[in-house]
Coordinates of C-alpha atoms and ligand atoms in Angstrom, one line a residue:
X1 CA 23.0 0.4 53.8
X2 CA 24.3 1.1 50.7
X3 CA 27.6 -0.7 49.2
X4 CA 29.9 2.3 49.3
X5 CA 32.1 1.4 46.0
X6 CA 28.9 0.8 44.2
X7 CA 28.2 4.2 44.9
X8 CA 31.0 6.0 43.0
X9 CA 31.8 9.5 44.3
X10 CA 28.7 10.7 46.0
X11 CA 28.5 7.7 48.5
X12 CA 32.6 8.3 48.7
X13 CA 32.2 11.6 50.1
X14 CA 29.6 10.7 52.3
X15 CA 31.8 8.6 53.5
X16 CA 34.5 11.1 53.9
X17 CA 32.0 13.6 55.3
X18 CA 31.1 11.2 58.5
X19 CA 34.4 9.7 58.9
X20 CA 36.7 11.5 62.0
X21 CA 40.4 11.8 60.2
X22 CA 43.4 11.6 62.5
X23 CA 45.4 14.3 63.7
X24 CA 47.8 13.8 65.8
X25 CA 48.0 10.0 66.0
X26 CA 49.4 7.2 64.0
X27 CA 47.5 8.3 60.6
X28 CA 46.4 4.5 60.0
X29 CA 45.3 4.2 63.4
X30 CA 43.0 7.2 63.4
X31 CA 41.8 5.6 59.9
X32 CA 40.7 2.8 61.5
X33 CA 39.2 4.3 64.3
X34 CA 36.9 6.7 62.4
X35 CA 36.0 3.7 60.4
X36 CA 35.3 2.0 63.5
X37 CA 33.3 4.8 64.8
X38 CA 31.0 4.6 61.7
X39 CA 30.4 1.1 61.9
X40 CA 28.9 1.4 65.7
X41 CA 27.3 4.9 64.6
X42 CA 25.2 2.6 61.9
X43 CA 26.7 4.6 59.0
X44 CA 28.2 2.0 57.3
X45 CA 26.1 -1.3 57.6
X46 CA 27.6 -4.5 58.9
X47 CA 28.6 -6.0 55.9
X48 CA 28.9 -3.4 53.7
X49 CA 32.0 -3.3 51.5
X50 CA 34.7 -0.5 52.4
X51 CA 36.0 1.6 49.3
X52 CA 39.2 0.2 47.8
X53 CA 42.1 1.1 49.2
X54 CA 43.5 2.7 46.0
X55 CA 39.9 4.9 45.7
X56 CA 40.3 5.9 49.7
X57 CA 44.0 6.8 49.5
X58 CA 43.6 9.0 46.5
X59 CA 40.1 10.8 48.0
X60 CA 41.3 11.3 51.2
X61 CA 45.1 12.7 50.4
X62 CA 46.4 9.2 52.2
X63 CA 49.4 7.0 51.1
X64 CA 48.2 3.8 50.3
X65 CA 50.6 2.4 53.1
X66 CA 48.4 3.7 55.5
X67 CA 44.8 3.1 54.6
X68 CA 46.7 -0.4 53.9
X69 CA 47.6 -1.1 57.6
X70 CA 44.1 0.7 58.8
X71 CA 42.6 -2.0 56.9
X72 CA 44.8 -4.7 58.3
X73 CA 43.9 -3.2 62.1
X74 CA 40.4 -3.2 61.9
X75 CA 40.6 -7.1 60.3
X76 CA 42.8 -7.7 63.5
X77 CA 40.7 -6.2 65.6
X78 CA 37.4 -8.2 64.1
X79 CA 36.4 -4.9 62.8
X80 CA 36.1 -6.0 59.4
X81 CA 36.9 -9.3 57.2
X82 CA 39.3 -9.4 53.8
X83 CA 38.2 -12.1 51.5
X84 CA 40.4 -12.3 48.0
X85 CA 38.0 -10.5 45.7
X86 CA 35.2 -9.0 47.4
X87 CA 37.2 -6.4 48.8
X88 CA 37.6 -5.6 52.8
X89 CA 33.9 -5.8 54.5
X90 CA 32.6 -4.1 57.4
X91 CA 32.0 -6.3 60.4
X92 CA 31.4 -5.7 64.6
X93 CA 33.1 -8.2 66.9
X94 CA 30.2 -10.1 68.3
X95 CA 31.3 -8.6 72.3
X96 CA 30.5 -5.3 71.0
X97 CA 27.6 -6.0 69.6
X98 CA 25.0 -3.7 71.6
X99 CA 21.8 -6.1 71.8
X100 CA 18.8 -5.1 69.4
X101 CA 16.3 -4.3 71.9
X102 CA 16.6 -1.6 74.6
X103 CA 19.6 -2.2 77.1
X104 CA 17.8 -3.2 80.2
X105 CA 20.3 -3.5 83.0
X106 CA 20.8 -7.0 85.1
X107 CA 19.5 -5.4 88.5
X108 CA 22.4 -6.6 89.8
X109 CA 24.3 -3.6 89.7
X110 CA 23.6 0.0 90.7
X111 CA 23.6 0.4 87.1
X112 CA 21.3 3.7 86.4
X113 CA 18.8 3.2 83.4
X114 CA 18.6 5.4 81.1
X115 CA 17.9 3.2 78.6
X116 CA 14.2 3.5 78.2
X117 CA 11.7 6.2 79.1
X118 CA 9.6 3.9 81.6
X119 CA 9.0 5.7 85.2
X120 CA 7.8 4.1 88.2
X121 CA 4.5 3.3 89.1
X122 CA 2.6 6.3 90.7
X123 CA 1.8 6.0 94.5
X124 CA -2.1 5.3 93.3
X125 CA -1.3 2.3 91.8
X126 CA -1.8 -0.5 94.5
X127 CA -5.1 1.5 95.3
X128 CA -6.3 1.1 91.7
X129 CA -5.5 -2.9 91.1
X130 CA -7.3 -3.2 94.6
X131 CA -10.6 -1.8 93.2
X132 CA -10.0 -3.7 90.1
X133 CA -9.9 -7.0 91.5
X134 CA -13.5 -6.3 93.5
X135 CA -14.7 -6.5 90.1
X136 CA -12.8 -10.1 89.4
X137 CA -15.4 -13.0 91.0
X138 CA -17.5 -11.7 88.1
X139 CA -14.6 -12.4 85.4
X140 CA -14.0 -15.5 86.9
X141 CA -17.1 -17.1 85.5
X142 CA -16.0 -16.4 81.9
X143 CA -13.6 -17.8 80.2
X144 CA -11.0 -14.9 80.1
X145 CA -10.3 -14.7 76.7
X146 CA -11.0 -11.5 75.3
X147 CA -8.9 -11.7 72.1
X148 CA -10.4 -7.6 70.8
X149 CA -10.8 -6.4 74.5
X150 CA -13.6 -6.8 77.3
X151 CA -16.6 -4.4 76.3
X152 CA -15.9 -2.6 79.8
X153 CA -12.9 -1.2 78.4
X154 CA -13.5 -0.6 75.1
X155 CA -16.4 1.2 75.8
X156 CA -13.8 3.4 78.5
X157 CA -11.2 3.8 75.5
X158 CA -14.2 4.6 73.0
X159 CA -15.1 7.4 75.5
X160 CA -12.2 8.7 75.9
X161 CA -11.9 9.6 72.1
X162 CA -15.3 11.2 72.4
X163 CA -14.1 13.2 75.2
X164 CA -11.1 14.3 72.6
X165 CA -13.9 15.2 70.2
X166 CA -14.0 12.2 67.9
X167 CA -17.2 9.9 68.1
X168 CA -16.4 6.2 68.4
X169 CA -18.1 3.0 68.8
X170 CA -16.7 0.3 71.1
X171 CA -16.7 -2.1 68.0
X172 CA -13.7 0.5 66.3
X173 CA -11.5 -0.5 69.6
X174 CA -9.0 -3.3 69.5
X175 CA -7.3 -3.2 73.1
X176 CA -3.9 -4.9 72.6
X177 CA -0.9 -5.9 75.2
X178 CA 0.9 -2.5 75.0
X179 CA 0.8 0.0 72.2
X180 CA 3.6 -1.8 71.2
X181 CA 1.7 -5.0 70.3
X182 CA -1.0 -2.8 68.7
X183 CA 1.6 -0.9 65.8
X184 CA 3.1 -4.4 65.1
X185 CA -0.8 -5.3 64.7
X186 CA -1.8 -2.5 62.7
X187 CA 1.4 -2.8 60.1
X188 CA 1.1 -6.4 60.0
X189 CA -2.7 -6.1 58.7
X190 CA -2.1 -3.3 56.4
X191 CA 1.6 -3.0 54.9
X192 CA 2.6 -6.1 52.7
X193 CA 5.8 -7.5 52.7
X194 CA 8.3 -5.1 51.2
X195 CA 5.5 -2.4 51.6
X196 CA 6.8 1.4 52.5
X197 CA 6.1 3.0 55.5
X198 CA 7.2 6.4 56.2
X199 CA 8.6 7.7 59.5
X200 CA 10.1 10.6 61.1
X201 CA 14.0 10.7 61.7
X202 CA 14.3 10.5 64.6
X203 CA 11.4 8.1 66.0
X204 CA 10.4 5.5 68.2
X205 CA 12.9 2.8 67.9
X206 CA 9.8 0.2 68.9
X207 CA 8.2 0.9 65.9
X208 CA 11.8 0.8 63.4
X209 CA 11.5 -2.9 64.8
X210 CA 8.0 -3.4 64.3
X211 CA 8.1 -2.1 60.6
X212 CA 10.9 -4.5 60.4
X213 CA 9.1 -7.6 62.0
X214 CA 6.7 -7.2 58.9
X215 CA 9.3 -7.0 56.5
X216 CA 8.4 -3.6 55.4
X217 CA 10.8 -0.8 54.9
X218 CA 11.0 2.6 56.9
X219 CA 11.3 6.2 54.8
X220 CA 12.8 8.6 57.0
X221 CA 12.1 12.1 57.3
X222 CA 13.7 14.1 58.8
X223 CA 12.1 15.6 62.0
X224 CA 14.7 18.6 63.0
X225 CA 14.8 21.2 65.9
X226 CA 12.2 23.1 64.0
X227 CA 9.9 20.3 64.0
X228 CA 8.1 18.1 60.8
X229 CA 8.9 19.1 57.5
X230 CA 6.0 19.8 55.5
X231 CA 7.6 19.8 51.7
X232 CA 10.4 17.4 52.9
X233 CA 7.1 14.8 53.5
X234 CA 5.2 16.3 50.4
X235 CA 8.8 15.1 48.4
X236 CA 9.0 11.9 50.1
X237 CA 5.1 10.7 49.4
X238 CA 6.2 11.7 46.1
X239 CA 9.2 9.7 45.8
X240 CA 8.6 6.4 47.1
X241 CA 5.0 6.1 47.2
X242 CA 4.5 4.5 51.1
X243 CA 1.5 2.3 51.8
X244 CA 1.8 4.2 55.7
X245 CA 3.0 6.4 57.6
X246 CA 3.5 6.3 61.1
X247 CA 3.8 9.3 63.1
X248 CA 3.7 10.7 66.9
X249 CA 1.9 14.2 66.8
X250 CA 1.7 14.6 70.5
X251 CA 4.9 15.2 72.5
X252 CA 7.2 13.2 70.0
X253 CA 9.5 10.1 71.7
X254 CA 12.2 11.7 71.5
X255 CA 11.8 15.2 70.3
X256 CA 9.2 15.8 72.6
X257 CA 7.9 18.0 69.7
X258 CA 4.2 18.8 69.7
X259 CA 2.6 19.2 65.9
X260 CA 0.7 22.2 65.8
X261 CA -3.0 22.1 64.5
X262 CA -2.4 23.9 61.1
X263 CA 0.7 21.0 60.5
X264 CA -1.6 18.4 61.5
X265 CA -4.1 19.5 58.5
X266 CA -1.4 19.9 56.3
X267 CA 0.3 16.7 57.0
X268 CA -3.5 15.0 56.9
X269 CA -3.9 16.2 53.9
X270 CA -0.7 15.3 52.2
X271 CA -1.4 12.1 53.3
X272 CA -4.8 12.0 52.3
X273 CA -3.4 12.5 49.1
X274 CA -1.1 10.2 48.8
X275 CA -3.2 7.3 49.7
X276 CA -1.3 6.7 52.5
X277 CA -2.5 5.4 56.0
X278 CA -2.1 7.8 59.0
X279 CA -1.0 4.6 61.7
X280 CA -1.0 7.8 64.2
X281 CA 0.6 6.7 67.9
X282 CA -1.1 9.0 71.1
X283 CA 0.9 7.0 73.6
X284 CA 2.1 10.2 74.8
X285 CA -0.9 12.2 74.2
X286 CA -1.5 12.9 77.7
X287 CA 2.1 14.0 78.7
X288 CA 1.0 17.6 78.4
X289 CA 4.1 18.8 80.9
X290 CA 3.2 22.9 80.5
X291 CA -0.3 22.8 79.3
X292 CA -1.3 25.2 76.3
X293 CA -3.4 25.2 73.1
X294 CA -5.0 21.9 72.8
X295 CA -4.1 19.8 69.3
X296 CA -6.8 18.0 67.5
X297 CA -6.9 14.6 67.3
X298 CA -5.8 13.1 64.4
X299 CA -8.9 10.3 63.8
X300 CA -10.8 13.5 63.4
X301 CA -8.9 15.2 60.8
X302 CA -8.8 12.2 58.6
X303 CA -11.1 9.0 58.9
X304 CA -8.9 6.5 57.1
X305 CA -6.3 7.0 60.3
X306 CA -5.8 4.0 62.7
X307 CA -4.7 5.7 66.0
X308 CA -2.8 4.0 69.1
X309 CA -2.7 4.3 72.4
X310 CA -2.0 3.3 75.7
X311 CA -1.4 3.1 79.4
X312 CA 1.8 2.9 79.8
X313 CA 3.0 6.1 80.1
X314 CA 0.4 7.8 82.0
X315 CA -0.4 4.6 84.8
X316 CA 2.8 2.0 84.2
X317 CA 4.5 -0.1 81.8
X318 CA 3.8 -3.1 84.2
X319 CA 0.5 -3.4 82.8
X320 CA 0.1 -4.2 79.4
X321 CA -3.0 -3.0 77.9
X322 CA -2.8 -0.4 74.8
X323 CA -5.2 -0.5 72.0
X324 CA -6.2 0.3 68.5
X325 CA -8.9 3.2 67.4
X326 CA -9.5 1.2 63.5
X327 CA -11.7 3.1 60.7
X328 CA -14.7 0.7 60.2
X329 CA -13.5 -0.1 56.6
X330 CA -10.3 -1.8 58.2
X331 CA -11.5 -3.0 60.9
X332 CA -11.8 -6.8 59.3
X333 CA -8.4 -7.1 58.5
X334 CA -6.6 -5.5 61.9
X335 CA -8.9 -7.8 63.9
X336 CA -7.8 -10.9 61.9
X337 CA -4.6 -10.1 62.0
X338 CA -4.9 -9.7 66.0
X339 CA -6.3 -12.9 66.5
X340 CA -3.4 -14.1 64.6
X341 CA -0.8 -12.7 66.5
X342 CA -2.3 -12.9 70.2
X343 CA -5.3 -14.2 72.1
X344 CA -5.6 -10.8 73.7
X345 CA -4.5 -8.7 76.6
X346 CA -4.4 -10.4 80.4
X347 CA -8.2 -10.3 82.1
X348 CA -6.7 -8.6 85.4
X349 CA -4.7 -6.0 83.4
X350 CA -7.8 -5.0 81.5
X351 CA -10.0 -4.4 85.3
X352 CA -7.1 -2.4 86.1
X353 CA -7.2 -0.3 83.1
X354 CA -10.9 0.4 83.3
X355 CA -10.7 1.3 87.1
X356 CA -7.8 3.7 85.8
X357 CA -9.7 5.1 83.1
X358 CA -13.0 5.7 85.0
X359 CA -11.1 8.9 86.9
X360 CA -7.6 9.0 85.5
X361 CA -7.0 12.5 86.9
X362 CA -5.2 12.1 90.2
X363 CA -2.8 9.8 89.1
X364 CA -2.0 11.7 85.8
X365 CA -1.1 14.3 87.7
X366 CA 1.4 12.8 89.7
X367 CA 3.2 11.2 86.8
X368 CA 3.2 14.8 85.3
X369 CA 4.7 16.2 88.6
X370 CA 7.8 14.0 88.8
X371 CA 8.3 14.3 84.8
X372 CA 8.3 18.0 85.5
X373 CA 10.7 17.7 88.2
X374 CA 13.2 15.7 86.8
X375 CA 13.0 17.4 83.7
X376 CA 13.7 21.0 85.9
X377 CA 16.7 18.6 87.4
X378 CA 18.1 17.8 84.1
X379 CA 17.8 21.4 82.8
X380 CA 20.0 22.5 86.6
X381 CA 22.1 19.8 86.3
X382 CA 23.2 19.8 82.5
X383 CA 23.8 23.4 82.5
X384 CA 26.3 23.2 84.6
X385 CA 27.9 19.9 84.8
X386 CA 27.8 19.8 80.6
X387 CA 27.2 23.5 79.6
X388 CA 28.3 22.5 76.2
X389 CA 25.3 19.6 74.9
X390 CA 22.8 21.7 73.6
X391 CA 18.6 20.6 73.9
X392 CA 15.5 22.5 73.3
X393 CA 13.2 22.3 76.7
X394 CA 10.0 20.0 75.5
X395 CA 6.4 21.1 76.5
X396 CA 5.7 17.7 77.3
X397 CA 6.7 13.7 76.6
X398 CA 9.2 11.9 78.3
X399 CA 12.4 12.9 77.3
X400 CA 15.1 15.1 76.5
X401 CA 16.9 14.8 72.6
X402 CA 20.1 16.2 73.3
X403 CA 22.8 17.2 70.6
X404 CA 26.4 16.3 71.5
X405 CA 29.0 18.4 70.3
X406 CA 30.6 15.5 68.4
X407 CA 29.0 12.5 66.4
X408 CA 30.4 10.0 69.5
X409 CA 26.6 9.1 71.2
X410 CA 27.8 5.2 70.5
X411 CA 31.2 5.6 72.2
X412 CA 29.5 7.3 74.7
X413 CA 27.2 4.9 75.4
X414 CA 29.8 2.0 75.0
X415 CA 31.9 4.3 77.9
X416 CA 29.2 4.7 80.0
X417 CA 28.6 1.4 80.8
X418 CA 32.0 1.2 82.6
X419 CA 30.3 4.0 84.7
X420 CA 26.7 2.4 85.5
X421 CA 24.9 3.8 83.3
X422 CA 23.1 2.6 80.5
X423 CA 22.1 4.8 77.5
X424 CA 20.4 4.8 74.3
X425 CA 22.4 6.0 71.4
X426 CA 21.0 8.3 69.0
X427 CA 21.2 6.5 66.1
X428 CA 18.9 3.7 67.6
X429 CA 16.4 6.4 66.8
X430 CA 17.3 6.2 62.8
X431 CA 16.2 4.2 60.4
X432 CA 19.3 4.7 59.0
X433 CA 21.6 5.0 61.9
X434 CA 22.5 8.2 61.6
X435 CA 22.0 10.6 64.3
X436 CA 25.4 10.0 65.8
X437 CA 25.6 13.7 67.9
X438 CA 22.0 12.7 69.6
X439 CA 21.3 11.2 73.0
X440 CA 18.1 10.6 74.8
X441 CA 17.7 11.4 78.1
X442 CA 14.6 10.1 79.6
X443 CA 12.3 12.3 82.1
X444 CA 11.3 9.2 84.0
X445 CA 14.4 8.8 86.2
X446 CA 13.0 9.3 89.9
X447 CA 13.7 13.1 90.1
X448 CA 16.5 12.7 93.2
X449 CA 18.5 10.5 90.7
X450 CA 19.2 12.7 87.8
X451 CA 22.5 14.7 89.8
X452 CA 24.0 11.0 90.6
X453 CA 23.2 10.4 86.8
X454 CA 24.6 13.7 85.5
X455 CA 27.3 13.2 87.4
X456 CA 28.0 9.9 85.5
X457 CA 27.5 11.1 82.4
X458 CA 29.8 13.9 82.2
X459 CA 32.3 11.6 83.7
X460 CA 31.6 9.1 80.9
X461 CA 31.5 12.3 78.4
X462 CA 35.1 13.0 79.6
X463 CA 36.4 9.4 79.3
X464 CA 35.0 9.4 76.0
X465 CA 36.6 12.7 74.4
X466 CA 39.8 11.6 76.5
X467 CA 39.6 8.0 74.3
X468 CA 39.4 9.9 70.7
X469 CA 41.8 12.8 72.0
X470 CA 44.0 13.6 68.7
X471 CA 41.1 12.7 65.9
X472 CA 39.8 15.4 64.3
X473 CA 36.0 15.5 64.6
X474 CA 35.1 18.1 62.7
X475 CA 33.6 16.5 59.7
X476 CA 35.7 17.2 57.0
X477 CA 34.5 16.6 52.7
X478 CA 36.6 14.6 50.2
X479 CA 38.4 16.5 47.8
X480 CA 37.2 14.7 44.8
Ligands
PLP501 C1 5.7 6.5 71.1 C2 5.7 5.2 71.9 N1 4.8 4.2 71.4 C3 4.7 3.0 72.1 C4 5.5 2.8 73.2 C5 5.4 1.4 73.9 O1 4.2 1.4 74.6 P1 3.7 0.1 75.3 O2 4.5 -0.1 76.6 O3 2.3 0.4 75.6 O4 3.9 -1.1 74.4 C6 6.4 3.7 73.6 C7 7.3 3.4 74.7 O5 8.2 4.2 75.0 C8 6.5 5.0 72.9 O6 7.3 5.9 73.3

């Protein structure tokens, strides 16, 4: 993020815009817990060098006492480091550093995850891997590497896109250990170091790590209430140029948004225009929670778009098999880099995956039963236990993007792990770290849970507005 002083005024009044001012308490103490606030919200960047103390007093109508003795109590309280002429620097304390990947609770608590949007396995399951393994003597006599995918299963994903309308040879299928494993494959092969690659804001926090595992850089655009952004994207290809974008069309994690088929052309297009590759995930393709007018698939729109996929969502996250649908033109340089990276997905998980896909119907509707449930048990149990969070209800996906009425999703999250739950904070979702209002709530709790979770998390929503009781939260601009 950017160094704030650097910035002159505009990045000042950001600043002031997203910082909660005090009322009510100790002036320098509310100072230095909005500043604190933005440091775990990801708007100001660990490291990042506070304004001077002079600049802050003046813009924000502050003695310099106070912003003085704020800036003393967030050294004291290893919220930031004061080094004689590089100014006061914005640092965590390493015990409240939330881990980079998802929080994934011990088990040895009756912590409740709501971490990540993985459900159980469906009752079919056990059924499934026992038809599989009939099929395993014969695999035996192989070696059991298959580092692109066994034919049976590429030739199951292959029809599968046919059955979406897109023709596709086997050969254009790359299965990979999770869909995961197949975006860090895909951006490894086509986005060089330092390359661009555009994304919505908010998206899949998975792939903000991936893009950062190959040392490209994420463009955010912003994906609001009222879905993707045509000219904002139109601006943004203009501007910086990305080598790709990656995108979730179907059932957005977490939106749950659905791009329409006259966006989808659009969007192709602009892209198409751009020169920029479509890396297009369909993870949650199938999460279809309300059924309506079918969406095209985007490999047929464009042929230069590498599309993703897997089971995860629709059989279990237990088995890791996800693929990659590659134009033939790139096919060379996505297979390489596979090979590189992995010698392929696990024999068994592949039988299992191919068992699944030869009549995927029964099971996909029982995942789509419990996410409707739960979902209908978040909608009962929010509106009444916190009337005040506001959400639009998703056709489909696996979650729920709720707006807070105040930026504090990371102090919620920080509070709600005294109360056994464990949360994702919005701006996880940002390539920025904005997003500080937003919380995902995932559909794949077990639907007789989500009252004992509710019940948690408007307790933890309380602690949390007790804990900043007297700041201001409004934001509020600086008067430059
Ligand atoms: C959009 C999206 N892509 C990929 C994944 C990860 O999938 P996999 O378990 O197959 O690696 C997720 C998991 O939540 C997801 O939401």
């Amino acid at each position: 993020m950017a160094d704030v002083q650097s910035l002159a005024t505009p990045a000042l009044q950001r600043f002031a815009r997203l910082l909660p001012l005090p009322s009510g308490t100790p002036a320098y103490l509310g100072l230095s817990h909005g500043i604190r606030l933005m440091i775990m919200d990801g708007h100001l960047a660990l490291g990042a060098r506070l304004p001077s103390e002079r600049l802050l007093a003046a813009g924000l109508g502050l003695s310099r006492t106070t912003v003085t003795s704020a800036y003393r109590d967030l050294v004291n309280t290893g919220w930031a480091s004061a080094r004689q002429g590089s100014g006061t620097v914005a640092r965590m304390p390493a015990r409240d550093r939330a881990p980079s990947l998802p929080l994934v609770p011990d088990g040895s608590t009756d912590t409740i995850d709501l971490s990540a949007a993985a459900g159980l396995a469906p009752s079919g399951t056990a059924n499934i891997v026992a038809r599989a393994l009939e099929w395993l003597p014969r695999t035996l006599g192989g070696a059991g590497y298959e580092p692109v995918g066994a034919r049976h299963l590429r030739e199951r994903i292959a029809a599968w896109y046919e059955g979406r309308g897109v023709p596709t040879d086997p050969d254009q299928v790359i299965v990979t250990p999770g869909a995961l494993a197949a975006v860090n494959v895909v951006l490894h092969a086509l986005v060089r170091p330092g390359g661009r690659v555009a994304v919505d804001a908010p998206t899949y926090p998975g792939a903000l790590g991936a893009i950062d595992a190959a040392r490209a850089r994420p463009v955010p655009v912003p994906l609001g209430d009222a879905g993707w952004d045509l000219p904002g994207w139109a601006e943004t290809l203009r501007r910086t140029s990305p080598t790709a974008a990656y995108l979730i069309p179907d059932f957005h994690n977490p939106t749950g948004h659905l791009m329409g088929d006259p966006t989808r052309r659009e969007l192709a297009g602009l892209l198409a225009q751009a020169d920029c590759i479509p890396i297009v995930d369909e993870t949650l393709a199938c999460l279809d929670l309300d059924g309506g007018p079918g969406v095209a698939a985007w490999a047929g729109l464009d042929d230069r778009a590498v599309a993703v996929g897997s089971l995860s969502k629709v059989l279990w996250g237990g088995f890791r098999v996800g693929w990659i649908r590659c134009p033939p033109a790139l096919l060379p340089a996505v297979r390489q880099r596979q090979l590189a990276l992995s010698l392929g997905p696990s024999a068994i998980d592949q039988l299992v995956a191919t068992t699944y896909l030869e009549a995927p119907e029964t099971v996909l509707a029982e995942v789509l039963d419990r996410l409707r449930e739960t979902r209908d048990a978040w909608l009962d149990d929010l509106d009444w236990m916190l009337p005040e969070w506001r959400f639009q209800t998703p056709r489909g996906g696996l979650a729920l993007w709720v707006e807070l009425p105040h930026p504090l999703s990371t102090e919620l999250s920080l509070v709600a792990a005294g109360h056994g739950l464990a949360l994702t904070p919005g701006p996880r979702f940002s390539p920025d770290r904005t997003l500080a209002s937003r919380l995902r709530l995932p559909l794949t709790l077990p639907p007789d849970a989500v009252s004992k979770a509710a019940g948690r998390l408007a307790d933890a929503w309380q602690d949390t507005l007790d804990g900043v009781r007297g700041v201001d939260l409004e934001p509020r601009s600086l008067p430059l």
